Short mmCIF file of C-alpha atoms and ligand atoms in Angstrom, two decimals:
data_model
loop_
_atom_site.label_atom_id
_atom_site.label_comp_id
_atom_site.label_asym_id
_atom_site.label_seq_id
_atom_site.Cartn_x
_atom_site.Cartn_y
_atom_site.Cartn_z
CA ALA A 1 14.15 -30.34 72.82
CA SER A 2 10.81 -31.38 74.10
CA PHE A 3 7.91 -31.31 71.72
CA GLN A 4 4.25 -30.81 72.16
CA SER A 5 2.08 -33.25 70.36
CA GLY A 6 1.74 -33.20 66.61
CA SER A 7 3.69 -32.43 63.57
CA ARG A 8 3.05 -28.68 63.58
CA SER A 9 5.14 -28.27 66.70
CA ILE A 10 7.69 -30.61 65.21
CA LEU A 11 7.92 -28.42 62.15
CA LEU A 12 8.29 -25.32 64.24
CA ALA A 13 10.94 -26.93 66.34
CA VAL A 14 13.07 -28.20 63.52
CA GLY A 15 12.56 -25.19 61.29
CA GLY A 16 13.43 -21.59 61.82
CA GLU A 17 16.59 -19.85 62.83
CA ASN A 18 18.18 -22.66 64.77
CA LYS A 19 17.90 -25.10 61.92
CA ALA A 20 21.62 -25.63 61.64
CA VAL A 21 21.87 -26.86 65.22
CA VAL A 22 18.47 -28.46 65.70
CA ASP A 23 18.02 -32.14 65.05
CA TYR A 24 15.72 -33.48 62.39
CA ALA A 25 14.75 -36.57 64.34
CA VAL A 26 12.00 -35.79 66.81
CA ASP A 27 12.70 -36.26 70.52
CA LEU A 28 9.90 -38.19 72.13
CA ASN A 29 9.25 -38.95 75.76
CA SER A 30 6.58 -40.79 77.66
CA LYS A 31 4.40 -37.66 77.71
CA ASN A 32 4.26 -36.88 74.00
CA PHE A 33 5.00 -40.35 72.57
CA ASP A 34 1.40 -41.38 71.90
CA SER A 35 0.12 -38.05 70.68
CA VAL A 36 2.97 -37.33 68.24
CA LEU A 37 2.77 -40.80 66.75
CA ARG A 38 -1.01 -40.76 66.61
CA ASP A 39 -1.23 -37.36 64.92
CA THR A 40 1.51 -37.63 62.33
CA PRO A 41 0.39 -37.90 58.72
CA ALA A 42 3.46 -40.05 58.01
CA THR A 43 2.64 -43.60 57.04
CA HIS A 44 5.66 -45.16 58.78
CA ALA A 45 7.70 -44.34 61.85
CA ILE A 46 11.12 -45.23 63.18
CA VAL A 47 11.73 -45.00 66.89
CA GLU A 48 15.32 -45.09 68.05
CA PHE A 49 15.75 -46.04 71.69
CA PHE A 50 19.10 -44.77 72.92
CA ALA A 51 20.79 -43.60 76.09
CA SER A 52 22.48 -40.23 76.29
CA TRP A 53 25.44 -41.71 78.20
CA CYS A 54 26.10 -44.38 75.55
CA PRO A 55 29.15 -43.58 73.34
CA ALA A 56 27.93 -45.84 70.52
CA CYS A 57 24.68 -43.87 70.44
CA ARG A 58 26.57 -40.59 70.20
CA ASN A 59 28.58 -41.95 67.29
CA TYR A 60 25.41 -43.18 65.65
CA LYS A 61 23.60 -39.86 65.90
CA PRO A 62 25.04 -38.22 62.73
CA HIS A 63 24.05 -41.30 60.74
CA TYR A 64 20.50 -41.23 62.04
CA GLU A 65 20.26 -37.48 61.44
CA LYS A 66 21.47 -37.86 57.86
CA VAL A 67 18.48 -40.09 57.16
CA ALA A 68 16.06 -38.00 59.24
CA ARG A 69 16.90 -34.99 57.04
CA LEU A 70 15.26 -36.78 54.15
CA PHE A 71 11.95 -37.34 55.91
CA ASN A 72 11.42 -34.86 58.76
CA GLY A 73 10.78 -31.15 58.96
CA PRO A 74 9.51 -28.50 56.54
CA ASP A 75 12.49 -28.94 54.24
CA ALA A 76 12.17 -32.69 54.08
CA VAL A 77 12.94 -34.13 50.67
CA HIS A 78 10.27 -36.82 51.13
CA PRO A 79 7.81 -35.53 53.69
CA GLY A 80 4.95 -37.48 55.18
CA ILE A 81 6.45 -40.91 54.61
CA VAL A 82 8.65 -41.82 57.57
CA LEU A 83 8.57 -40.00 60.88
CA MET A 84 11.97 -40.46 62.52
CA THR A 85 12.03 -40.16 66.27
CA ARG A 86 14.17 -41.00 69.27
CA VAL A 87 13.60 -41.76 72.93
CA ASP A 88 16.32 -41.28 75.56
CA CYS A 89 16.09 -44.27 77.87
CA ALA A 90 18.54 -42.64 80.28
CA LEU A 91 15.79 -40.26 81.34
CA LYS A 92 13.79 -41.51 84.28
CA ILE A 93 10.57 -40.27 82.75
CA ASN A 94 11.04 -42.78 79.90
CA ASN A 95 11.72 -45.88 82.01
CA LYS A 96 8.32 -47.42 81.52
CA LEU A 97 8.26 -46.56 77.83
CA CYS A 98 11.60 -48.26 77.20
CA ASP A 99 10.48 -51.27 79.24
CA LYS A 100 7.29 -51.49 77.24
CA PHE A 101 9.35 -51.94 74.09
CA SER A 102 11.70 -54.43 75.79
CA VAL A 103 14.74 -52.36 74.84
CA SER A 104 17.69 -54.71 75.28
CA HIS A 105 20.57 -52.67 73.83
CA TYR A 106 21.41 -49.17 72.60
CA PRO A 107 20.76 -47.89 70.05
CA MET A 108 17.79 -50.05 69.17
CA LEU A 109 15.59 -49.11 66.23
CA PHE A 110 11.98 -50.08 65.60
CA TRP A 111 9.89 -49.67 62.49
CA GLY A 112 6.13 -49.71 62.03
CA PRO A 113 2.93 -47.79 61.41
CA PRO A 114 2.91 -44.76 63.75
CA SER A 115 -0.50 -45.59 65.17
CA LYS A 116 0.70 -49.03 66.23
CA PHE A 117 3.47 -47.48 68.30
CA ALA A 118 0.93 -45.19 69.83
CA SER A 119 -1.45 -47.93 70.83
CA GLN A 120 -0.85 -50.33 73.65
CA GLY A 121 2.81 -50.87 72.95
CA MET A 122 4.16 -53.85 71.15
CA GLU A 123 4.53 -57.51 71.49
CA PRO A 124 7.79 -57.90 69.56
CA LYS A 125 7.76 -61.63 69.75
CA GLU A 126 4.38 -61.99 68.22
CA GLU A 127 4.76 -62.79 64.58
CA LYS A 128 1.84 -60.65 63.61
CA SER A 129 3.10 -57.52 65.32
CA GLU A 130 3.36 -54.75 62.76
CA ILE A 131 6.23 -53.22 64.69
CA ARG A 132 9.56 -54.76 63.92
CA MET A 133 13.14 -54.24 64.91
CA ILE A 134 15.45 -52.77 62.28
CA ASP A 135 18.21 -55.32 62.22
CA ASP A 136 20.59 -53.47 59.96
CA GLY A 137 20.65 -49.72 60.33
CA ARG A 138 24.15 -49.31 61.66
CA THR A 139 25.14 -46.58 59.19
CA ALA A 140 23.09 -43.99 57.31
CA GLU A 141 23.60 -45.98 54.09
CA HIS A 142 22.45 -49.21 55.70
CA LEU A 143 19.42 -47.57 57.26
CA VAL A 144 18.32 -46.00 53.99
CA SER A 145 18.70 -49.23 52.13
CA TRP A 146 16.73 -51.05 54.86
CA ILE A 147 13.94 -48.48 54.39
CA ASN A 148 14.10 -48.83 50.60
CA LYS A 149 13.86 -52.59 50.86
CA HIS A 150 10.76 -52.32 53.02
CA LEU A 151 9.04 -49.61 51.03
CA GLY A 152 10.12 -50.68 47.56
CA SER A 153 11.51 -47.17 47.21
CA SER A 154 14.80 -45.77 45.97
CA TYR A 155 15.54 -42.94 48.36
CA GLY A 156 19.14 -41.79 48.45
CA LEU A 157 21.09 -39.83 51.03
CA ASP A 158 21.90 -37.21 48.40
CA ASP A 159 18.29 -36.59 47.36
CA GLU A 160 17.48 -32.90 47.27
CA LYS A 161 14.20 -31.14 47.79
CA PHE A 162 12.09 -30.69 44.67
CA GLU A 163 12.99 -31.67 41.18
CA ASN A 164 11.86 -34.77 42.94
CA GLU A 165 12.41 -37.91 40.90
CA HIS A 166 10.62 -40.17 43.30
CA LEU A 167 7.10 -38.94 42.91
CA HIS A 168 4.63 -41.37 41.46
CA SER A 169 1.86 -40.09 39.29
CA ASN A 170 -1.34 -40.23 41.27
CA THR A 171 -3.18 -41.61 38.27
CA SER A 172 -1.52 -44.97 38.61
CA ASP A 173 -2.33 -45.78 42.21
CA PRO A 174 -5.90 -45.32 43.36
CA GLY A 175 -4.84 -45.77 47.00
CA GLN A 176 -2.81 -42.56 46.96
CA ILE A 177 -5.90 -40.44 47.36
CA ALA A 178 -6.06 -41.67 50.97
CA ARG A 179 -3.16 -39.33 51.72
CA ALA A 180 -5.10 -36.39 50.31
CA VAL A 181 -7.15 -36.00 53.47
CA TYR A 182 -4.14 -34.19 54.93
CA ASP A 183 -3.94 -31.96 51.86
CA VAL A 184 -7.60 -31.13 52.16
CA GLU A 185 -6.90 -29.90 55.69
CA GLU A 186 -3.86 -28.03 54.44
CA ALA A 187 -5.85 -26.43 51.61
CA THR A 188 -8.60 -25.34 54.00
CA ALA A 189 -6.17 -23.63 56.37
CA PHE A 190 -4.23 -22.21 53.44
CA ALA A 191 -7.39 -20.78 51.86
CA ILE A 192 -8.20 -18.88 55.06
CA GLU A 193 -4.63 -17.57 55.24
CA ILE A 194 -4.81 -16.29 51.67
CA ILE A 195 -8.22 -14.70 52.27
CA LEU A 196 -6.84 -12.84 55.27
CA GLU A 197 -3.53 -11.94 53.72
CA HIS A 198 -5.30 -10.36 50.77
CA LYS A 199 -8.01 -8.79 52.91
CA MET A 200 -10.71 -10.46 50.83
CA ILE A 201 -13.47 -10.41 53.46
CA LYS A 202 -15.52 -7.43 52.42
CA GLN A 203 -19.10 -6.42 52.95
CA HIS A 204 -20.14 -8.05 49.67
CA THR A 205 -18.13 -11.26 50.17
CA ARG A 206 -19.05 -12.07 53.79
CA VAL A 207 -22.16 -14.03 52.94
CA SER A 208 -20.25 -16.09 50.42
CA LEU A 209 -17.67 -17.05 53.06
CA ILE A 210 -20.40 -17.91 55.55
CA LYS A 211 -22.14 -20.14 53.01
CA PHE A 212 -18.94 -21.98 52.25
CA LEU A 213 -18.23 -22.41 55.97
CA GLN A 214 -21.70 -23.90 56.37
CA LEU A 215 -20.78 -26.48 53.80
CA LEU A 216 -17.51 -27.22 55.60
CA VAL A 217 -19.19 -27.52 58.99
CA VAL A 218 -21.24 -30.45 57.84
CA HIS A 219 -19.31 -32.04 55.00
CA HIS A 220 -15.60 -31.41 55.39
CA PRO A 221 -13.91 -34.84 55.38
CA SER A 222 -11.79 -33.90 58.41
CA LYS A 223 -13.50 -33.73 61.76
CA ARG A 224 -11.18 -31.06 63.11
CA CYS A 225 -11.87 -28.80 60.12
CA ARG A 226 -15.61 -29.33 60.62
CA LYS A 227 -15.23 -28.34 64.24
CA GLY A 228 -13.03 -25.35 63.43
CA SER A 229 -15.42 -24.16 60.72
CA ALA A 230 -18.30 -24.37 63.17
CA GLU A 231 -16.34 -22.31 65.69
CA VAL A 232 -15.59 -19.68 63.04
CA LEU A 233 -19.21 -19.60 62.03
CA VAL A 234 -20.54 -19.31 65.55
CA ASN A 235 -18.09 -16.51 66.34
CA PHE A 236 -18.12 -14.97 62.90
CA ASP A 237 -18.96 -11.42 63.94
CA ASP A 238 -16.20 -11.39 66.53
CA LEU A 239 -13.59 -12.99 64.31
CA CYS A 240 -14.52 -11.01 61.22
CA PRO A 241 -16.26 -7.82 62.28
CA PRO A 242 -17.55 -5.76 59.35
CA ASP A 243 -14.87 -3.14 60.04
CA MET A 244 -12.07 -5.66 60.46
CA TRP A 245 -9.77 -3.93 57.99
CA SER A 246 -10.27 -0.43 59.39
CA PRO A 247 -7.03 1.20 60.61
CA ASP A 248 -8.08 1.20 64.34
CA LYS A 249 -8.75 -2.55 64.24
CA GLN A 250 -5.44 -3.20 62.56
CA GLU A 251 -3.63 -1.82 65.58
CA VAL A 252 -5.43 -4.16 67.92
CA VAL A 253 -4.93 -7.38 65.99
CA SER A 254 -1.70 -9.03 65.09
CA ASP A 255 -0.05 -8.94 61.66
CA GLY A 256 -3.02 -7.29 60.02
CA LYS A 257 -4.98 -10.55 59.65
CA GLY A 258 -7.66 -9.75 62.18
CA MET A 259 -8.88 -12.04 64.94
CA LEU A 260 -9.43 -14.84 62.46
CA GLY A 261 -5.69 -14.76 61.81
CA ASN A 262 -5.14 -16.12 65.31
CA PHE A 263 -7.58 -18.95 64.77
CA GLN A 264 -6.49 -22.19 63.14
CA ILE A 265 -9.51 -23.57 61.39
CA CYS A 266 -8.25 -27.15 61.19
CA GLY A 267 -6.46 -27.22 64.52
CA LYS A 268 -3.06 -26.19 65.73
CA GLU A 269 -1.11 -28.69 63.65
CA VAL A 270 -2.39 -27.36 60.33
CA PRO A 271 -1.03 -25.97 58.07
CA ARG A 272 1.96 -28.27 58.27
CA GLY A 273 3.87 -26.61 55.46
CA TYR A 274 3.94 -29.46 53.00
CA TRP A 275 1.68 -31.40 50.67
CA MET A 276 1.35 -35.11 50.33
CA PHE A 277 -1.00 -36.29 47.57
CA CYS A 278 -0.74 -32.83 45.96
CA ARG A 279 3.02 -32.56 46.22
CA GLY A 280 4.53 -31.34 42.98
CA SER A 281 7.92 -32.13 41.56
CA LYS A 282 8.81 -28.46 41.90
CA ASN A 283 8.33 -26.06 44.72
CA ASP A 284 5.62 -23.95 43.15
CA THR A 285 3.47 -26.46 41.29
CA ARG A 286 0.31 -28.30 42.37
CA GLY A 287 -0.07 -27.82 46.14
CA PHE A 288 -2.90 -25.47 46.98
CA SER A 289 -4.81 -25.53 43.69
CA CYS A 290 -4.73 -29.34 43.70
CA GLY A 291 -5.78 -29.42 47.36
CA LEU A 292 -8.65 -27.06 46.65
CA TRP A 293 -9.96 -29.24 43.82
CA VAL A 294 -9.78 -32.28 46.06
CA LEU A 295 -11.64 -30.42 48.80
CA LEU A 296 -14.39 -29.41 46.38
CA HIS A 297 -14.78 -32.95 45.03
CA SER A 298 -14.82 -34.42 48.49
CA LEU A 299 -17.57 -31.99 49.48
CA SER A 300 -19.55 -32.78 46.34
CA VAL A 301 -19.77 -36.49 47.14
CA ARG A 302 -20.82 -35.86 50.74
CA ILE A 303 -23.77 -33.54 50.32
CA GLU A 304 -27.35 -34.71 50.27
CA ASP A 305 -29.73 -34.20 47.37
CA GLY A 306 -31.52 -31.30 49.03
CA GLU A 307 -28.25 -29.45 49.48
CA SER A 308 -27.03 -29.73 45.90
CA GLN A 309 -28.09 -26.31 44.63
CA PHE A 310 -26.88 -24.65 47.81
CA ALA A 311 -23.54 -26.43 47.52
CA PHE A 312 -23.23 -25.44 43.87
CA ARG A 313 -23.78 -21.75 44.68
CA ALA A 314 -21.53 -21.88 47.72
CA VAL A 315 -18.67 -23.39 45.70
CA CYS A 316 -19.10 -21.07 42.72
CA ASP A 317 -19.28 -17.96 44.90
CA PHE A 318 -16.37 -19.07 47.04
CA ILE A 319 -14.11 -19.54 44.02
CA HIS A 320 -15.38 -16.31 42.51
CA ASN A 321 -14.70 -14.26 45.62
CA PHE A 322 -11.75 -15.97 47.22
CA PHE A 323 -9.62 -17.91 44.77
CA ILE A 324 -6.58 -15.77 44.25
CA CYS A 325 -5.92 -16.86 40.65
CA GLU A 326 -7.74 -14.29 38.56
CA ASP A 327 -7.95 -16.26 35.31
CA CYS A 328 -8.97 -19.45 37.09
CA ARG A 329 -11.82 -17.87 38.94
CA ARG A 330 -13.04 -16.02 35.87
CA HIS A 331 -13.10 -19.21 33.78
CA PHE A 332 -14.67 -21.18 36.59
CA TYR A 333 -17.36 -18.59 37.15
CA GLN A 334 -18.20 -18.60 33.45
CA MET A 335 -18.81 -22.31 33.74
CA CYS A 336 -20.95 -21.71 36.83
CA SER A 337 -22.94 -19.06 35.01
CA SER A 338 -23.70 -21.37 32.13
CA VAL A 339 -25.73 -23.63 34.44
CA THR A 340 -29.34 -22.69 33.93
CA VAL A 341 -31.28 -25.50 35.59
CA PRO A 342 -30.97 -25.82 39.38
CA PHE A 343 -29.41 -29.01 40.69
CA ASN A 344 -31.79 -31.42 42.32
CA THR A 345 -29.46 -34.24 43.25
CA SER A 346 -26.02 -34.51 44.75
CA ARG A 347 -25.15 -36.88 41.89
CA ASP A 348 -25.80 -34.13 39.35
CA PHE A 349 -23.66 -31.66 41.26
CA ALA A 350 -20.77 -34.12 41.74
CA LEU A 351 -20.84 -34.97 38.03
CA TRP A 352 -21.00 -31.31 37.07
CA LEU A 353 -17.94 -30.54 39.16
CA TRP A 354 -16.12 -33.53 37.68
CA SER A 355 -16.89 -32.47 34.12
CA THR A 356 -16.03 -28.85 34.88
CA HIS A 357 -12.67 -29.95 36.25
CA ASN A 358 -12.16 -31.98 33.08
CA LYS A 359 -12.89 -28.90 30.99
CA VAL A 360 -10.13 -27.09 32.90
CA ASN A 361 -7.83 -30.09 32.37
CA LYS A 362 -8.64 -30.10 28.67
CA ARG A 363 -7.93 -26.40 28.33
CA LEU A 364 -4.64 -26.75 30.18
CA MET A 365 -3.64 -29.73 28.05
CA LYS A 366 -3.89 -27.46 25.04
CA GLU A 367 -2.44 -24.32 26.57
CA LYS A 368 1.29 -24.65 26.39
CA ALA A 369 1.82 -22.13 29.15
CA SER A 370 -0.65 -22.73 31.94
CA LEU A 371 -0.64 -20.25 34.77
CA GLY A 372 2.39 -21.93 36.21
CA THR A 373 0.36 -24.29 38.37
CA GLY A 374 0.92 -27.27 36.10
CA ASP A 375 3.58 -29.84 36.83
CA PRO A 376 5.54 -31.64 34.11
CA LYS A 377 5.51 -34.81 36.17
CA PHE A 378 1.74 -34.70 36.47
CA PRO A 379 0.58 -34.01 32.93
CA LYS A 380 -3.06 -33.08 32.57
CA VAL A 381 -5.34 -35.95 31.61
CA ILE A 382 -9.02 -36.38 31.06
CA TRP A 383 -9.89 -37.93 34.37
CA PRO A 384 -10.29 -40.62 35.61
CA PRO A 385 -7.94 -42.44 33.24
CA LYS A 386 -8.70 -46.05 32.43
CA GLN A 387 -6.10 -47.31 34.94
CA LEU A 388 -8.21 -45.79 37.69
CA CYS A 389 -11.67 -46.64 36.38
CA SER A 390 -11.97 -48.84 33.33
CA LEU A 391 -15.70 -49.31 33.94
CA CYS A 392 -16.19 -45.55 33.57
CA TYR A 393 -15.41 -45.92 29.83
CA LEU A 394 -18.14 -47.12 27.47
CA SER A 395 -15.96 -46.31 24.50
CA HIS A 396 -12.86 -44.31 23.80
CA ASN A 397 -12.10 -43.30 20.23
CA ARG A 398 -8.92 -41.52 19.33
CA ARG A 399 -9.28 -39.25 16.34
CA GLU A 400 -6.63 -38.65 13.69
CA ASN A 401 -6.05 -35.08 14.86
CA GLY A 402 -4.92 -36.42 18.24
CA THR A 403 -8.11 -35.58 20.14
CA SER A 404 -10.29 -38.25 21.62
CA GLN A 405 -13.95 -38.89 22.10
CA ILE A 406 -14.96 -40.62 25.31
CA ASP A 407 -18.38 -42.06 26.02
CA TRP A 408 -18.65 -42.15 29.78
CA ASP A 409 -20.80 -44.48 31.81
CA MET A 410 -22.10 -41.79 34.15
CA ASN A 411 -23.34 -44.25 36.75
CA GLU A 412 -19.88 -45.78 36.96
CA VAL A 413 -18.22 -42.35 37.06
CA TYR A 414 -20.44 -41.31 39.94
CA LYS A 415 -19.81 -44.59 41.71
CA PHE A 416 -16.09 -44.09 41.25
CA LEU A 417 -16.16 -40.47 42.47
CA THR A 418 -18.05 -41.38 45.63
CA GLY A 419 -15.67 -44.23 46.41
CA TYR A 420 -12.53 -42.26 45.59
CA TYR A 421 -13.40 -38.95 47.27
CA GLY A 422 -15.60 -40.54 49.92
CA LYS A 423 -14.28 -43.64 51.60
CA THR A 424 -10.80 -43.96 50.08
CA LEU A 425 -9.91 -40.34 50.76
CA THR A 426 -10.42 -40.82 54.46
CA SER A 427 -9.19 -44.39 54.78
CA LEU A 428 -5.93 -43.36 56.46
CA TYR A 429 -7.62 -40.90 58.69
CA LYS A 430 -7.25 -41.77 62.29
CA GLU A 431 -10.53 -40.58 63.65
CA LYS A 432 -13.19 -43.18 64.03
CA GLY A 433 -16.39 -42.76 62.09
CA HIS A 434 -15.30 -39.65 60.21
CA LEU A 435 -17.87 -40.32 57.56
CA GLY A 436 -20.54 -41.14 60.09
CA ASP A 437 -23.11 -38.57 60.96
CA GLU A 438 -23.04 -39.49 64.59
CA VAL A 439 -19.49 -38.30 64.99
CA THR A 440 -20.10 -35.18 62.92
CA ASP A 441 -23.18 -34.23 64.78
CA GLY A 442 -21.60 -35.24 68.07
CA ALA A 443 -18.69 -32.86 67.57
CA ILE A 444 -21.01 -30.08 66.60
CA VAL A 445 -23.38 -30.73 69.45
CA ASP A 446 -20.38 -30.55 71.82
CA LEU A 447 -19.43 -27.28 70.27
CA VAL A 448 -22.90 -25.85 70.57
CA ALA A 449 -22.98 -26.89 74.20
CA SER A 450 -19.60 -25.35 74.88
CA THR A 451 -20.31 -22.10 73.10
CA ASN A 452 -23.82 -21.68 74.42
CA ALA A 453 -25.88 -21.87 71.26
CA VAL A 454 -27.72 -18.59 71.53
CA VAL A 455 -24.54 -16.57 71.31
CA VAL A 456 -24.40 -16.55 67.51
CA PRO A 457 -23.80 -12.90 66.80
CA VAL A 458 -26.74 -11.09 65.33
CA GLY A 459 -24.83 -10.10 62.21
CA ALA A 460 -23.62 -13.60 61.52
CA ALA A 461 -27.00 -15.09 62.29
CA LEU A 462 -28.58 -12.69 59.88
CA ALA A 463 -26.03 -13.45 57.25
CA ILE A 464 -26.52 -17.17 57.74
CA ALA A 465 -30.22 -16.78 57.46
CA LEU A 466 -29.83 -14.61 54.39
CA ALA A 467 -27.38 -16.99 52.85
CA SER A 468 -29.44 -20.07 53.20
CA CYS A 469 -32.96 -18.78 53.74
CA ALA A 470 -34.09 -22.00 55.29
CA PHE A 471 -31.38 -22.34 57.93
CA GLY A 472 -31.99 -21.56 61.53
CA ALA A 473 -29.71 -19.24 63.41
CA LEU A 474 -27.14 -21.95 63.90
CA ALA A 475 -25.49 -23.75 61.07
CA CYS A 476 -24.80 -26.42 63.63
CA CYS A 477 -28.44 -27.36 63.70
CA TRP A 478 -28.55 -27.35 59.96
CA ARG A 479 -27.92 -31.02 59.45
CA SER A 480 -30.63 -32.25 61.78
CA GLN A 481 -33.08 -29.80 60.30
CA GLN A 482 -32.25 -30.89 56.79
CA LYS A 483 -32.95 -34.49 57.57
CA THR A 484 -36.57 -33.73 58.25
CA ARG A 485 -36.95 -31.20 55.48
CA LYS A 486 -37.75 -31.65 51.81
CA PRO A 487 -35.43 -29.97 49.27
CA ARG A 488 -36.31 -26.32 48.93
CA ARG A 489 -36.08 -24.31 45.80
CA SER A 490 -35.68 -21.13 47.80
CA TRP A 491 -31.96 -22.00 48.15
CA ASN A 492 -31.35 -21.03 44.55
C1 LIG B 501 -11.53 -23.88 40.57
C2 LIG B 501 -10.18 -23.92 39.89
C3 LIG B 501 -10.01 -23.40 38.63
C4 LIG B 501 -8.74 -23.43 38.00
N1 LIG B 501 -8.58 -22.85 36.78
C5 LIG B 501 -7.34 -22.81 36.22
C6 LIG B 501 -7.11 -22.13 34.98
O1 LIG B 501 -8.04 -21.56 34.42
N2 LIG B 501 -5.84 -22.12 34.48
C7 LIG B 501 -4.79 -22.72 35.12
O2 LIG B 501 -3.66 -22.68 34.63
N3 LIG B 501 -4.98 -23.38 36.29
C8 LIG B 501 -6.21 -23.43 36.85
N4 LIG B 501 -6.41 -24.06 38.05
C9 LIG B 501 -5.31 -24.87 38.59
C10 LIG B 501 -5.28 -26.24 37.88
O3 LIG B 501 -6.60 -26.72 37.62
C11 LIG B 501 -4.58 -27.32 38.70
O4 LIG B 501 -5.11 -27.30 40.00
C12 LIG B 501 -3.09 -27.16 38.78
O5 LIG B 501 -2.56 -27.08 37.48
C13 LIG B 501 -2.45 -28.36 39.50
O6 LIG B 501 -2.75 -29.53 38.78
P1 LIG B 501 -2.66 -30.98 39.33
O7 LIG B 501 -1.85 -31.80 38.42
O8 LIG B 501 -2.21 -30.97 40.74
O9 LIG B 501 -4.15 -31.56 39.28
P2 LIG B 501 -5.48 -30.80 39.57
O10 LIG B 501 -6.13 -30.42 38.29
O11 LIG B 501 -5.27 -29.74 40.57
O12 LIG B 501 -6.36 -31.94 40.22
C14 LIG B 501 -6.10 -32.44 41.52
C15 LIG B 501 -6.36 -33.92 41.51
O13 LIG B 501 -7.75 -34.14 41.25
C16 LIG B 501 -7.92 -35.31 40.45
N5 LIG B 501 -8.66 -34.91 39.25
C17 LIG B 501 -8.19 -34.46 38.07
N6 LIG B 501 -9.22 -34.20 37.25
C18 LIG B 501 -10.35 -34.49 37.92
C19 LIG B 501 -11.73 -34.43 37.59
N7 LIG B 501 -12.17 -34.06 36.38
N8 LIG B 501 -12.63 -34.80 38.53
C20 LIG B 501 -12.24 -35.20 39.75
N9 LIG B 501 -10.94 -35.29 40.10
C21 LIG B 501 -10.01 -34.93 39.20
C22 LIG B 501 -6.54 -35.85 40.14
O14 LIG B 501 -6.25 -36.87 41.07
C23 LIG B 501 -5.64 -34.66 40.41
O15 LIG B 501 -4.37 -35.05 40.83
C24 LIG B 501 -7.65 -24.04 38.67
C25 LIG B 501 -7.83 -24.58 39.95
C26 LIG B 501 -9.07 -24.52 40.56
C27 LIG B 501 -9.25 -25.10 41.96
#
C-alpha cells in the first residue's frame, strides 16, 4: 500500500474492513518518507529496509508485524510510542533513500526519533547520530526486548488493548504533558464532531461557538488548529448557516453534519483515533474530557490580561452549550455563575480555572460513582501533587478525618501552570515558534490573504462583533488590535 503523509492516512489504511490482510507496519517510499516521519506523534520510529525479492525478508515479515501490531494503527496496544515502518529497496523509486541510509544488507533495521529520520538523512558512523542500527531484532521476541531495553519499558507480544498495565500516572512525570499537545488537537476535533453529531449549533448557541473559536484562533497551542479555527470563523455562515439542520439542507450535505462536517479543524490527520497523555487504562475513561481540560488550561495560560474576562465567558458558555455531559456542564456553570467580579488579569483566570478543576477533582474523589469518566489507574488528586510542584505548597496538613488542608503559594502555582501548560506542553511539537506571535500572526495573515479578508459573511461578522463588542469584522485582526488596546470592560 502506498500512504499519503501523516498518521491519519496510516490509520485509515491499517484500519477498516481489510484489517485482517493489511499490514500494521507502514510502507514508506521516497515520496512520503519525510512527511510521515515528520508528522507522526510517535516519539520513536523503526525503519526496516528490506527488498521484496529477499527470502530472509519474507520470513522476517511476520515477526516484524507481530511487533508492529503493538504500536501501529487504531487498535494499537501502545499507540504513539514507536512508529514501525518499512522501505522496499527493490523499488527503483527508493534507490536514493536506501543509499542515504547506507543499507548494506536486508533486512536492516534502524531506530531513532522520527524527526531525525526525516531530516537530512543519517550519518551512521557519527557517534552522536541519534539514529542507530538495531543489532538484534531477528525475531519478534528479540525485537521487543531490544525496544524494552532502550525505552526502559516492559512491553510484551501478548499485551492486549486496554486494561493497560503499562500506563504511568501522569502525576509522576512532569515531562509527559509534552505529549498532550496531540490530545489537545484530538479534543478540539472531537468537540466539533460531537457538536455536529448532536446538532448543538442553534440560533442561541452560535455566538458562543464563535467566541470560543476566536479564542482558539489566537491561543490554541497547535498552529494547525489555530489556522483551522480561523478558516471556520471566516467561513462561518457558509459552514454553519442558520438553517443548517433544516430538512432541505440535510439532503445536500453528507451524513447530516452540515458543511462543517466535511471540514477538519485541526487538519486532515486529526482526529487520529487515540489519546496519548489522556489515554486511560480502559477504553471509555479519560480521553476527551481529559483532553478538554488540558485545552482549557493551555488556553488560560496563553491569553493576555485584557482578554481574561472574554476568555472566562467564552469557556463558561462553551462548556454550558456544548459539553455533552449534562451533570458536568451544570456543575461547571454553577461555578462560573458564582464569579461576581470580572477578571482583570490572565493570572486570575488561569488560577480560577485551576481551582475550579480542583473542586471537580475533590467532588469526584468523594463520589464513589463518578459519571464513568474516572479511571482507577488515574485516581483523582488535588493538583498539582507535591511530586510535580513542591514549591506550590506552603503547608499541607492532613486532618484526622482524612481530609487535608493545603496552603498554596499562588505565585508558584501560577508559575507552574504557565510552564506546564505553556512551554512544556508544546515542547515535542514540531512546528517552530508555536508559542511565538510571529508564527501565529503569520499563519493568520496568510489565511486572510488567501481568503480575501472582506469576505467574512455578514452574519458571522455580526455575530463576531456582537460576541466581542470590540472586535473588528475579522477575528484574525483581533490580536494586532488587542496589542494596541487597553482592556475593555465592555467584554463582560
Ligand atoms: C468542564 C468539565 C467538567 C467536568 N465535570 C465533571 C463532573 O461533574 N462529574 C464527572 O464525573 N466528571 C466530570 N468531568 C470529567 C472529569 O473532570 C475528568 O475529566 C475525567 O474524570 C477524566 O479524568 P482524568 O484522570 O483524565 O483527569 P482530568 O480531571 O480530566 O484532568 C486532565 C489532566 O489535567 C491535569 N489536572 C488535574 N487537575 C488539574 C487542575 N486542578 N488544574 C490543572 N490541571 C489539572 C492532570 O494532569 C490531569 O491528568 C468534567 C470535565 C470537564 C472538562
